[in-house]
Coordinates of C-alpha atoms in Angstrom, one line a residue:
Chain B
M1 CA -10.0 -24.6 -104.5
I2 CA -9.1 -24.1 -100.9
R3 CA -6.0 -25.8 -99.4
F4 CA -4.7 -25.5 -95.8
D5 CA -1.2 -26.7 -95.4
K6 CA 0.0 -27.3 -91.9
A7 CA -1.8 -24.1 -91.0
S8 CA -2.0 -22.8 -87.4
V9 CA -3.5 -19.8 -85.7
T10 CA -2.5 -18.7 -82.3
Y11 CA -4.1 -15.6 -80.9
P12 CA -2.3 -13.0 -78.9
G13 CA -2.7 -14.3 -75.4
G14 CA -1.8 -17.8 -76.4
V15 CA -5.1 -19.3 -77.4
S16 CA -4.5 -21.9 -80.1
A17 CA -7.6 -21.9 -82.4
M18 CA -6.1 -23.9 -85.3
R19 CA -3.4 -26.5 -85.0
N20 CA -1.4 -27.9 -87.9
L21 CA -4.5 -28.0 -90.2
D22 CA -4.3 -29.9 -93.5
L23 CA -7.5 -29.6 -95.5
E24 CA -8.5 -29.4 -99.1
I25 CA -11.9 -28.2 -100.3
S26 CA -12.7 -28.6 -104.1
D27 CA -14.8 -26.1 -106.1
G28 CA -18.5 -26.4 -105.7
E29 CA -18.4 -28.5 -102.5
F30 CA -21.1 -27.8 -99.7
V31 CA -19.1 -28.3 -96.5
V32 CA -20.4 -28.0 -93.0
I33 CA -18.0 -27.5 -90.1
V34 CA -19.1 -28.8 -86.8
G35 CA -17.6 -28.5 -83.3
L36 CA -18.2 -27.0 -79.9
S37 CA -18.0 -23.2 -79.5
G38 CA -14.3 -22.4 -79.2
A39 CA -13.2 -25.4 -81.3
G40 CA -12.0 -23.0 -84.1
K41 CA -14.8 -23.0 -86.5
S42 CA -15.0 -19.2 -86.8
T43 CA -11.2 -19.0 -87.1
L44 CA -11.1 -21.5 -89.9
V45 CA -13.8 -19.6 -91.9
R46 CA -12.2 -16.3 -91.3
A47 CA -8.8 -17.5 -92.2
I48 CA -10.1 -18.3 -95.7
N49 CA -10.9 -14.6 -96.5
G50 CA -7.9 -13.3 -94.5
L51 CA -9.9 -11.7 -91.6
V52 CA -7.8 -13.8 -89.3
P53 CA -4.2 -14.2 -90.4
L54 CA -2.4 -17.5 -90.1
T55 CA 0.5 -17.5 -87.6
D56 CA 2.0 -20.5 -89.3
G57 CA 1.7 -22.7 -92.4
G58 CA 0.2 -22.1 -95.7
L59 CA -3.2 -21.4 -97.3
Q60 CA -4.1 -21.3 -100.9
V61 CA -7.5 -20.0 -101.9
N62 CA -8.1 -20.1 -105.7
D63 CA -4.9 -18.4 -107.1
H64 CA -4.3 -16.4 -103.9
D65 CA -1.4 -17.2 -101.6
V66 CA -3.3 -16.0 -98.5
P67 CA -0.5 -15.5 -95.9
N68 CA 1.5 -13.4 -98.3
L69 CA -1.2 -11.0 -99.6
D70 CA -0.8 -7.2 -99.3
R71 CA -3.8 -5.0 -98.7
K72 CA -4.7 -4.9 -102.4
G73 CA -4.3 -8.6 -102.7
L74 CA -6.5 -9.1 -99.7
R75 CA -9.3 -7.0 -101.2
A76 CA -8.9 -9.0 -104.5
L77 CA -9.3 -12.3 -102.4
R78 CA -12.3 -11.0 -100.5
S79 CA -14.0 -9.9 -103.6
E80 CA -14.1 -13.6 -104.6
V81 CA -15.5 -14.7 -101.2
G82 CA -18.8 -13.7 -99.9
M83 CA -19.5 -13.9 -96.1
I84 CA -22.6 -14.5 -94.1
F85 CA -22.7 -13.8 -90.4
Q86 CA -24.5 -15.1 -87.3
G87 CA -25.6 -11.6 -86.3
F88 CA -26.4 -10.7 -89.9
N89 CA -24.1 -7.6 -89.7
L90 CA -26.4 -5.4 -91.7
V91 CA -26.6 -1.7 -91.3
D92 CA -29.9 -1.2 -89.6
R93 CA -30.3 2.4 -90.5
T94 CA -30.2 2.0 -94.2
T95 CA -32.3 0.3 -96.8
V96 CA -32.1 -3.3 -97.8
L97 CA -30.8 -2.3 -101.3
N98 CA -27.9 -0.3 -99.8
N99 CA -27.0 -3.2 -97.6
V100 CA -26.8 -5.5 -100.7
L101 CA -24.9 -3.0 -102.7
M102 CA -22.2 -3.4 -100.1
G103 CA -21.4 -6.6 -102.0
R104 CA -20.6 -4.5 -105.1
L105 CA -18.0 -2.3 -103.4
H106 CA -15.0 -4.2 -104.8
Q107 CA -16.2 -3.2 -108.3
V108 CA -17.4 0.4 -107.5
P109 CA -15.0 3.4 -107.7
T110 CA -14.5 5.0 -104.2
W111 CA -15.8 8.5 -105.3
R112 CA -19.1 6.8 -106.5
T113 CA -19.4 5.1 -103.1
L114 CA -18.8 8.5 -101.3
V115 CA -21.6 10.2 -103.2
A116 CA -23.8 7.0 -103.2
R117 CA -24.2 6.9 -107.0
Y118 CA -23.9 3.2 -107.9
P119 CA -23.7 2.2 -111.5
Q120 CA -26.9 0.7 -112.9
A121 CA -25.2 -2.6 -113.7
D122 CA -24.3 -3.0 -110.0
I123 CA -27.8 -2.1 -108.9
D124 CA -29.2 -4.7 -111.4
I125 CA -26.8 -7.4 -109.9
A126 CA -28.0 -6.4 -106.4
A127 CA -31.6 -6.7 -107.4
R128 CA -31.0 -10.1 -108.9
A129 CA -29.5 -11.3 -105.7
L130 CA -32.5 -10.0 -103.8
E131 CA -34.8 -11.8 -106.2
R132 CA -32.9 -15.0 -105.6
V133 CA -33.7 -15.0 -101.9
E134 CA -37.3 -13.7 -102.8
I135 CA -37.1 -10.5 -100.9
L136 CA -36.8 -7.9 -103.8
D137 CA -40.1 -6.3 -102.8
R138 CA -38.5 -5.0 -99.6
A139 CA -35.5 -3.3 -101.5
Y140 CA -36.4 0.1 -100.0
T141 CA -37.3 -1.1 -96.6
R142 CA -34.9 -0.2 -93.7
A143 CA -33.1 -3.2 -92.5
T144 CA -34.4 -2.6 -88.9
N145 CA -37.9 -3.3 -90.1
L146 CA -37.3 -6.9 -91.2
S147 CA -37.6 -10.2 -89.2
G148 CA -34.6 -12.3 -88.3
G149 CA -35.1 -14.6 -91.3
Q150 CA -35.6 -11.8 -93.7
R151 CA -32.5 -10.2 -92.4
Q152 CA -30.4 -13.2 -93.0
R153 CA -31.8 -13.5 -96.5
V154 CA -30.6 -9.9 -97.1
G155 CA -27.2 -11.1 -95.7
I156 CA -27.2 -13.9 -98.3
A157 CA -28.1 -11.5 -101.0
R158 CA -25.2 -9.2 -100.0
A159 CA -22.9 -12.2 -100.3
L160 CA -24.4 -13.2 -103.7
A161 CA -24.1 -9.7 -105.0
Q162 CA -20.3 -10.1 -104.9
E163 CA -20.8 -12.9 -107.5
P164 CA -18.4 -14.9 -105.5
K165 CA -16.7 -18.2 -106.1
I166 CA -16.9 -19.1 -102.4
I167 CA -19.5 -18.3 -99.7
L168 CA -18.5 -18.5 -96.1
A169 CA -21.3 -18.7 -93.5
D170 CA -20.4 -18.4 -89.8
E171 CA -23.2 -19.8 -87.7
P172 CA -25.9 -18.4 -90.2
V173 CA -28.8 -19.8 -88.3
A174 CA -27.7 -19.5 -84.7
S175 CA -30.1 -16.5 -84.2
L176 CA -33.1 -17.9 -85.9
D177 CA -35.9 -20.3 -85.0
P178 CA -36.0 -23.8 -86.5
P179 CA -38.4 -23.3 -89.4
T180 CA -36.5 -20.1 -90.4
S181 CA -33.2 -22.0 -90.0
H182 CA -34.3 -24.6 -92.6
V183 CA -35.4 -21.9 -95.0
V184 CA -32.0 -20.2 -94.8
M185 CA -30.1 -23.5 -95.1
K186 CA -32.2 -24.4 -98.2
Y187 CA -31.4 -21.2 -99.8
L188 CA -27.7 -21.8 -99.1
Q189 CA -27.8 -25.3 -100.5
Q190 CA -29.8 -24.3 -103.6
I191 CA -27.4 -21.3 -104.4
S192 CA -24.4 -23.6 -104.0
R193 CA -25.8 -26.2 -106.4
E194 CA -27.3 -23.9 -109.1
L195 CA -24.4 -21.5 -109.2
G196 CA -21.6 -24.0 -108.3
I197 CA -20.4 -21.8 -105.5
T198 CA -18.1 -23.5 -103.0
T199 CA -20.0 -23.1 -99.7
I200 CA -18.5 -23.5 -96.1
V201 CA -21.1 -23.3 -93.3
N202 CA -20.4 -23.4 -89.5
L203 CA -23.1 -25.1 -87.6
H204 CA -23.4 -26.4 -84.1
F205 CA -26.7 -28.3 -84.6
L206 CA -25.9 -31.8 -85.7
D207 CA -29.2 -32.6 -87.4
L208 CA -28.9 -29.5 -89.6
A209 CA -25.4 -30.5 -90.5
T210 CA -26.3 -34.1 -91.6
A211 CA -29.4 -32.8 -93.4
Y212 CA -27.6 -30.3 -95.7
A213 CA -23.8 -31.2 -95.8
D214 CA -22.1 -33.0 -98.7
R215 CA -19.2 -33.2 -96.5
I216 CA -18.8 -32.7 -92.8
I217 CA -15.6 -31.5 -91.1
G218 CA -15.3 -31.9 -87.3
L219 CA -13.1 -29.6 -85.2
R220 CA -12.1 -30.1 -81.7
D221 CA -9.6 -27.7 -79.9
G222 CA -8.4 -26.4 -83.2
E223 CA -7.7 -29.8 -84.7
L224 CA -9.3 -31.7 -87.4
V225 CA -10.9 -34.8 -85.9
F226 CA -13.4 -35.8 -88.6
D227 CA -13.7 -35.4 -92.4
G228 CA -16.2 -37.4 -94.4
P229 CA -19.4 -37.3 -96.3
G230 CA -22.6 -36.2 -94.4
S231 CA -24.1 -39.7 -94.6
A232 CA -21.0 -41.1 -92.9
A233 CA -21.5 -39.1 -89.7
D234 CA -23.5 -40.8 -87.0
E235 CA -23.9 -40.3 -83.2
T236 CA -20.5 -42.0 -82.5
T237 CA -18.7 -39.6 -84.8
F238 CA -20.3 -36.6 -83.2
R239 CA -19.4 -37.9 -79.7
D240 CA -15.9 -38.0 -80.9
I241 CA -16.0 -34.5 -82.2
Y242 CA -17.7 -33.1 -79.1
G243 CA -15.7 -35.2 -76.7
R244 CA -18.8 -35.8 -74.7
S245 CA -22.1 -37.7 -74.9
L246 CA -24.8 -35.8 -76.9
T247 CA -27.6 -33.8 -75.3
A248 CA -30.8 -32.3 -76.5
D249 CA -29.0 -29.0 -77.0
D250 CA -27.0 -30.4 -79.8
T251 CA -29.9 -31.1 -82.2
M252 CA -32.3 -28.4 -83.3
A253 CA -35.3 -30.7 -83.5
K254 CA -34.9 -32.0 -79.9
Q255 CA -34.2 -28.6 -78.6
A256 CA -37.3 -27.2 -80.3
A257 CA -39.3 -30.0 -78.7
L258 CA -38.3 -28.9 -75.2
Chain S
M1 CA -44.4 -27.9 -42.5
S2 CA -45.3 -28.1 -38.8
L3 CA -48.1 -26.1 -37.4
D4 CA -45.5 -24.4 -35.3
T5 CA -43.4 -23.0 -38.2
A6 CA -46.6 -22.1 -40.0
A7 CA -47.7 -20.0 -37.0
K8 CA -44.3 -18.4 -36.8
L9 CA -44.4 -17.4 -40.5
E10 CA -47.8 -15.9 -40.0
A11 CA -46.5 -13.8 -37.1
G12 CA -43.4 -12.9 -39.0
A13 CA -45.5 -11.3 -41.7
E14 CA -46.8 -8.8 -39.3
E15 CA -43.6 -8.1 -37.4
A16 CA -41.5 -5.2 -38.6
L17 CA -38.6 -6.7 -40.7
E18 CA -35.2 -5.9 -39.4
L19 CA -33.1 -4.3 -42.1
P20 CA -29.3 -4.8 -42.1
P21 CA -27.5 -1.9 -40.5
R22 CA -27.6 1.3 -42.7
P23 CA -24.3 1.8 -44.4
R24 CA -22.4 4.9 -43.2
P25 CA -21.8 7.8 -45.6
S26 CA -18.4 7.3 -47.1
M27 CA -15.5 9.4 -45.8
L28 CA -14.8 10.7 -49.3
M29 CA -18.3 12.1 -49.7
I30 CA -18.1 13.9 -46.4
V31 CA -14.8 15.5 -47.3
I32 CA -16.0 16.6 -50.7
G33 CA -19.1 18.0 -49.2
L34 CA -17.4 20.0 -46.6
G35 CA -14.7 21.1 -49.1
A36 CA -17.4 22.5 -51.5
L37 CA -19.1 24.3 -48.6
F38 CA -15.8 25.9 -47.4
F39 CA -14.9 27.1 -50.9
T40 CA -18.3 28.5 -51.5
V41 CA -18.2 30.5 -48.3
L42 CA -14.6 31.6 -49.0
S43 CA -15.4 32.8 -52.5
A44 CA -18.5 34.7 -51.4
R45 CA -16.3 36.5 -48.8
R46 CA -13.6 37.2 -51.4
V47 CA -16.0 38.9 -53.9
E48 CA -17.6 40.7 -50.9
F49 CA -21.0 39.3 -51.8
S50 CA -23.9 40.6 -49.7
P51 CA -27.6 40.2 -50.6
G52 CA -28.4 43.6 -49.1
D53 CA -26.1 45.4 -51.5
L54 CA -27.6 43.4 -54.4
I55 CA -31.1 44.4 -53.6
S56 CA -30.3 48.1 -52.9
N57 CA -28.3 48.5 -56.1
L58 CA -30.8 46.8 -58.3
T59 CA -33.8 48.8 -56.9
R60 CA -32.0 52.2 -56.9
S61 CA -33.1 54.1 -60.0
N62 CA -30.5 53.5 -62.8
P63 CA -30.5 54.2 -66.5
V64 CA -30.0 50.7 -67.6
F65 CA -33.2 49.4 -66.0
D66 CA -35.0 52.6 -66.9
G67 CA -34.2 51.6 -70.5
L68 CA -35.7 48.2 -70.0
L69 CA -39.0 49.7 -69.0
N70 CA -39.0 52.2 -71.9
M71 CA -37.8 49.7 -74.6
S72 CA -37.5 51.3 -78.0
W73 CA -39.5 49.4 -80.6
D74 CA -38.4 51.3 -83.7
E75 CA -34.8 50.2 -83.3
M76 CA -35.9 46.6 -83.5
F77 CA -37.0 47.1 -87.1
S78 CA -34.5 49.7 -88.4
S79 CA -32.6 48.8 -91.5
R80 CA -29.3 48.8 -89.8
S81 CA -30.4 46.4 -87.1
R82 CA -32.0 44.2 -89.7
K83 CA -28.8 44.1 -91.5
A84 CA -26.9 43.1 -88.3
F85 CA -29.5 40.4 -87.6
V86 CA -29.0 39.0 -91.1
E87 CA -25.3 39.1 -90.7
T88 CA -25.6 37.2 -87.4
L89 CA -27.7 34.5 -89.0
Q90 CA -25.3 34.3 -91.9
L91 CA -22.4 34.0 -89.5
A92 CA -24.1 31.2 -87.7
V93 CA -25.2 29.3 -90.8
L94 CA -21.7 29.6 -92.5
G95 CA -19.7 28.9 -89.4
T96 CA -21.9 25.8 -88.6
T97 CA -21.9 24.5 -92.1
A98 CA -18.0 24.8 -92.5
G99 CA -17.4 23.4 -89.1
V100 CA -19.8 20.5 -89.6
I101 CA -18.4 19.5 -93.0
V102 CA -14.7 19.5 -91.7
S103 CA -15.7 17.8 -88.5
L104 CA -16.9 14.5 -90.0
P105 CA -13.6 13.4 -91.4
L106 CA -11.7 14.7 -88.4
A107 CA -14.0 12.8 -86.1
L108 CA -13.5 9.6 -88.1
W109 CA -9.7 10.0 -88.1
A110 CA -9.8 10.7 -84.3
T111 CA -11.2 7.3 -83.6
E112 CA -9.9 3.8 -83.8
I113 CA -12.5 2.7 -86.4
G114 CA -11.5 5.4 -88.9
N115 CA -7.8 5.5 -88.2
P116 CA -5.8 2.4 -87.2
Y117 CA -2.6 4.4 -86.5
V118 CA -2.1 5.3 -82.9
V119 CA 0.2 8.3 -83.1
P120 CA -1.7 10.4 -85.8
R121 CA -4.8 9.6 -83.8
L122 CA -3.4 10.8 -80.6
I123 CA -2.1 14.0 -82.2
L124 CA -5.4 14.7 -83.7
R125 CA -7.2 14.1 -80.4
S126 CA -4.8 16.4 -78.6
I127 CA -5.2 19.2 -81.1
N128 CA -9.0 18.9 -80.7
N129 CA -8.6 19.1 -77.0
V130 CA -6.7 22.4 -77.3
I131 CA -9.2 23.8 -79.7
R132 CA -12.0 22.8 -77.3
A133 CA -10.3 24.4 -74.4
I134 CA -10.4 27.8 -76.0
P135 CA -13.8 29.5 -75.4
D136 CA -15.6 31.0 -78.5
L137 CA -15.1 34.6 -77.2
L138 CA -11.4 34.1 -77.0
W139 CA -11.3 32.7 -80.5
A140 CA -13.2 35.8 -81.7
G141 CA -10.7 38.0 -79.8
L142 CA -7.7 36.2 -81.3
F143 CA -9.0 36.4 -84.8
V144 CA -10.0 40.2 -84.4
L145 CA -6.3 40.8 -83.6
G146 CA -5.2 38.5 -86.4
V147 CA -7.5 39.4 -89.3
G148 CA -9.1 42.6 -88.1
I149 CA -12.4 43.8 -86.9
G150 CA -15.4 42.4 -88.9
A151 CA -17.5 39.4 -89.8
L152 CA -14.6 37.2 -91.0
S153 CA -13.2 37.0 -87.4
G154 CA -16.6 36.0 -86.2
L155 CA -16.9 33.3 -88.9
L156 CA -13.5 31.9 -88.2
A157 CA -14.3 31.9 -84.4
L158 CA -17.5 30.0 -85.0
F159 CA -15.8 27.6 -87.4
F160 CA -13.2 26.5 -84.8
F161 CA -15.9 26.5 -82.0
S162 CA -18.0 24.2 -84.2
L163 CA -15.1 21.9 -85.0
A164 CA -14.4 21.4 -81.3
V165 CA -18.1 20.6 -80.4
M166 CA -18.7 18.4 -83.4
V167 CA -15.5 16.4 -83.4
K168 CA -16.0 15.6 -79.7
L169 CA -19.7 14.6 -79.9
T170 CA -19.3 12.6 -83.1
A171 CA -16.2 10.8 -81.9
D172 CA -18.0 9.7 -78.8
T173 CA -20.9 8.4 -80.9
L174 CA -18.4 6.5 -83.1
D175 CA -17.1 4.7 -80.2
G176 CA -20.4 3.1 -79.5
I177 CA -21.4 1.8 -83.0
D178 CA -22.1 -1.7 -84.1
M179 CA -18.9 -3.3 -85.5
G180 CA -20.7 -6.0 -87.4
P181 CA -21.3 -4.0 -90.6
I182 CA -17.6 -3.0 -90.6
E183 CA -16.6 -6.6 -90.6
A184 CA -19.1 -7.3 -93.4
A185 CA -17.7 -4.4 -95.5
N186 CA -14.1 -5.5 -95.0
A187 CA -15.2 -9.2 -95.8
A188 CA -16.7 -7.8 -99.1
G189 CA -13.5 -6.4 -100.3
A190 CA -14.2 -2.7 -99.6
T191 CA -11.5 -0.1 -99.3
H192 CA -11.1 1.7 -96.0
T193 CA -12.9 4.8 -97.3
Q194 CA -15.8 2.7 -98.8
M195 CA -16.1 0.9 -95.5
L196 CA -16.4 4.2 -93.5
R197 CA -19.0 5.5 -96.0
T198 CA -21.2 2.4 -96.2
A199 CA -20.8 0.7 -92.8
V200 CA -20.1 3.6 -90.4
V201 CA -21.6 6.9 -91.7
P202 CA -25.2 5.5 -92.0
Q203 CA -24.9 4.4 -88.4
I204 CA -24.1 7.9 -87.1
L205 CA -25.8 10.1 -89.6
S206 CA -28.9 10.9 -87.6
A207 CA -27.0 11.5 -84.4
F208 CA -24.6 13.7 -86.5
S209 CA -27.3 15.8 -88.0
S210 CA -28.8 16.3 -84.6
Y211 CA -25.4 17.5 -83.2
A212 CA -25.1 19.8 -86.3
L213 CA -28.5 21.5 -85.5
Y214 CA -27.5 21.7 -81.8
D215 CA -24.2 23.3 -82.9
F216 CA -26.2 25.9 -84.9
E217 CA -28.1 26.8 -81.9
L218 CA -24.9 27.3 -79.9
N219 CA -23.4 29.3 -82.7
L220 CA -26.5 31.6 -83.1
R221 CA -26.3 32.5 -79.4
A222 CA -22.5 32.9 -79.5
S223 CA -22.6 35.1 -82.6
A224 CA -24.4 37.7 -80.5
V225 CA -21.5 37.9 -78.0
L226 CA -18.8 37.8 -80.8
G227 CA -19.8 41.3 -81.8
L228 CA -18.7 42.7 -78.4
V229 CA -15.1 42.0 -79.3
G230 CA -15.6 43.3 -82.8
A231 CA -16.3 40.2 -84.7
G232 CA -19.4 41.3 -86.5
G233 CA -23.1 40.5 -86.3
I234 CA -25.8 41.9 -84.0
G235 CA -23.3 42.0 -81.1
Q236 CA -21.5 44.9 -82.7
R237 CA -24.7 46.8 -82.8
L238 CA -25.5 46.0 -79.2
D239 CA -22.0 47.2 -78.3
F240 CA -22.6 50.5 -80.2
F241 CA -25.7 51.3 -78.1
R242 CA -24.0 50.2 -74.9
N243 CA -21.2 52.6 -75.5
R244 CA -23.6 55.5 -76.2
G245 CA -25.7 54.6 -73.2
Q246 CA -28.8 54.3 -75.3
W247 CA -30.3 51.6 -73.1
D248 CA -33.8 51.8 -74.5
K249 CA -32.5 50.8 -78.0
L250 CA -30.3 48.2 -76.6
W251 CA -33.0 46.4 -74.8
G252 CA -35.2 46.5 -77.9
L253 CA -32.4 44.7 -79.8
V254 CA -31.9 42.2 -77.0
L255 CA -35.7 41.3 -77.0
M256 CA -35.6 40.9 -80.8
F257 CA -32.5 38.6 -80.6
F258 CA -34.3 36.6 -77.9
L259 CA -37.3 36.1 -80.1
V260 CA -35.1 35.0 -83.0
V261 CA -33.1 32.6 -80.9
F262 CA -36.3 31.2 -79.4
V263 CA -38.0 30.5 -82.7
V264 CA -34.8 28.9 -84.2
E265 CA -34.3 26.8 -81.2
R266 CA -37.9 25.6 -81.2
I267 CA -37.7 24.6 -84.8
S268 CA -34.3 22.9 -84.3
V269 CA -35.5 21.0 -81.2
S270 CA -38.5 19.6 -83.0
I271 CA -36.4 18.5 -85.9
R272 CA -33.9 16.9 -83.7
R273 CA -36.6 15.0 -81.8
R274 CA -37.7 13.5 -85.2
L275 CA -34.1 12.6 -86.1
V276 CA -33.3 10.4 -83.1

């Protein structure tokens, strides 16, 4: 369970990216966060695994009291939370398998990491994660030699290899073309349903959001402006969230048609 | 478009186009250029440089150049020279290996990625700047005074010289790496060391290996000179013949050394090309 309690984030320089947020997300939910760029989507997601510290308020993630965690506590929290990135964040110069094994680091002793000798059990977990996103045959390919969609699947496998309770995805399809985007979103949805993993996805395409979300959360200027089931969000709702009328850029299908 | 303007456009195509006024050379460049010229002339006068002297001195019969023409081939393959060559290679290999191994953690700790603490980072960077400011020959001279004549001094000199080169090049490379994988490793709950090993080291490894080979080339060349101050290797043998005035043997060794360096460098360059 994730619970924000009057949480705020103000960056050095005065930008307020989260204002007095109250929000509760239950286990196993598939939540999509929408909002313009700069609305605080990335901040919200990164607050959950402590990459961005709160400047005020409280945040409970499972049994972790996030604002009061020391370094060790942060690592324990992060081991339970997998993350998927817009730019994939893979190490290009190493193999797909090595990238996925990064998800096992919280379990692997540092000396084994230093000599790159991972326990067989961890390699098996990494292989299963790759199998789930159907890319196991590329395990020994260098990450540079993959297409965008394949790279994001490796990104998902890396998060899965953590055997996480929560998966955070920050604009996971923003660098992908529409068909590939749907493939990636389907994997995320399927993983969430089958493994019961709470999944929080930032998106800026509204049609993708309504197509996949159990619950949509709208952010505007760091404030929660909408919270409801995916089916309840229509064009008026999105106009409220975006603070302007919608354009072709806001939906992937229309943008692709251009 | 009226006929008139169309005609004008036509004509304009053939007219020479008028460029904006050419910018003047900046005052700063003129001052720097004149300054450079002035100091060159001044230095030449100070050292009493004259092309005439150079030619007359070089063409006059002298034992050093006579030796070059009558190079001694047997010294190239004598067992003593061979031993000295082997020692030179060993010095270069050991000095490079030790320097390269120690340089990786030092380079990491000298950059923001590897070391979030400002003060230790600045201290490390300053120490490295001092190490780099001291040329290899001076290192060798210092160690000859400190630990005595012999190969150990040469080894220590090459070690410090390697450190300086490797830490500088590697730290610069580290400043330009992709930060994405670092964020991913941190988000996965990795320790700092694990993050460096899995997200940073793979990104710089090929550049680092390339620098290590380059450093080996530098050390091989340097190890020839180190012997001149008594720090072991082929240089000590060169010094021996120089002091005895046996120029024919000296030149033989120099040629041999040139060949060794040339071959090693070719191999190294071709490997490095494949790395990057």
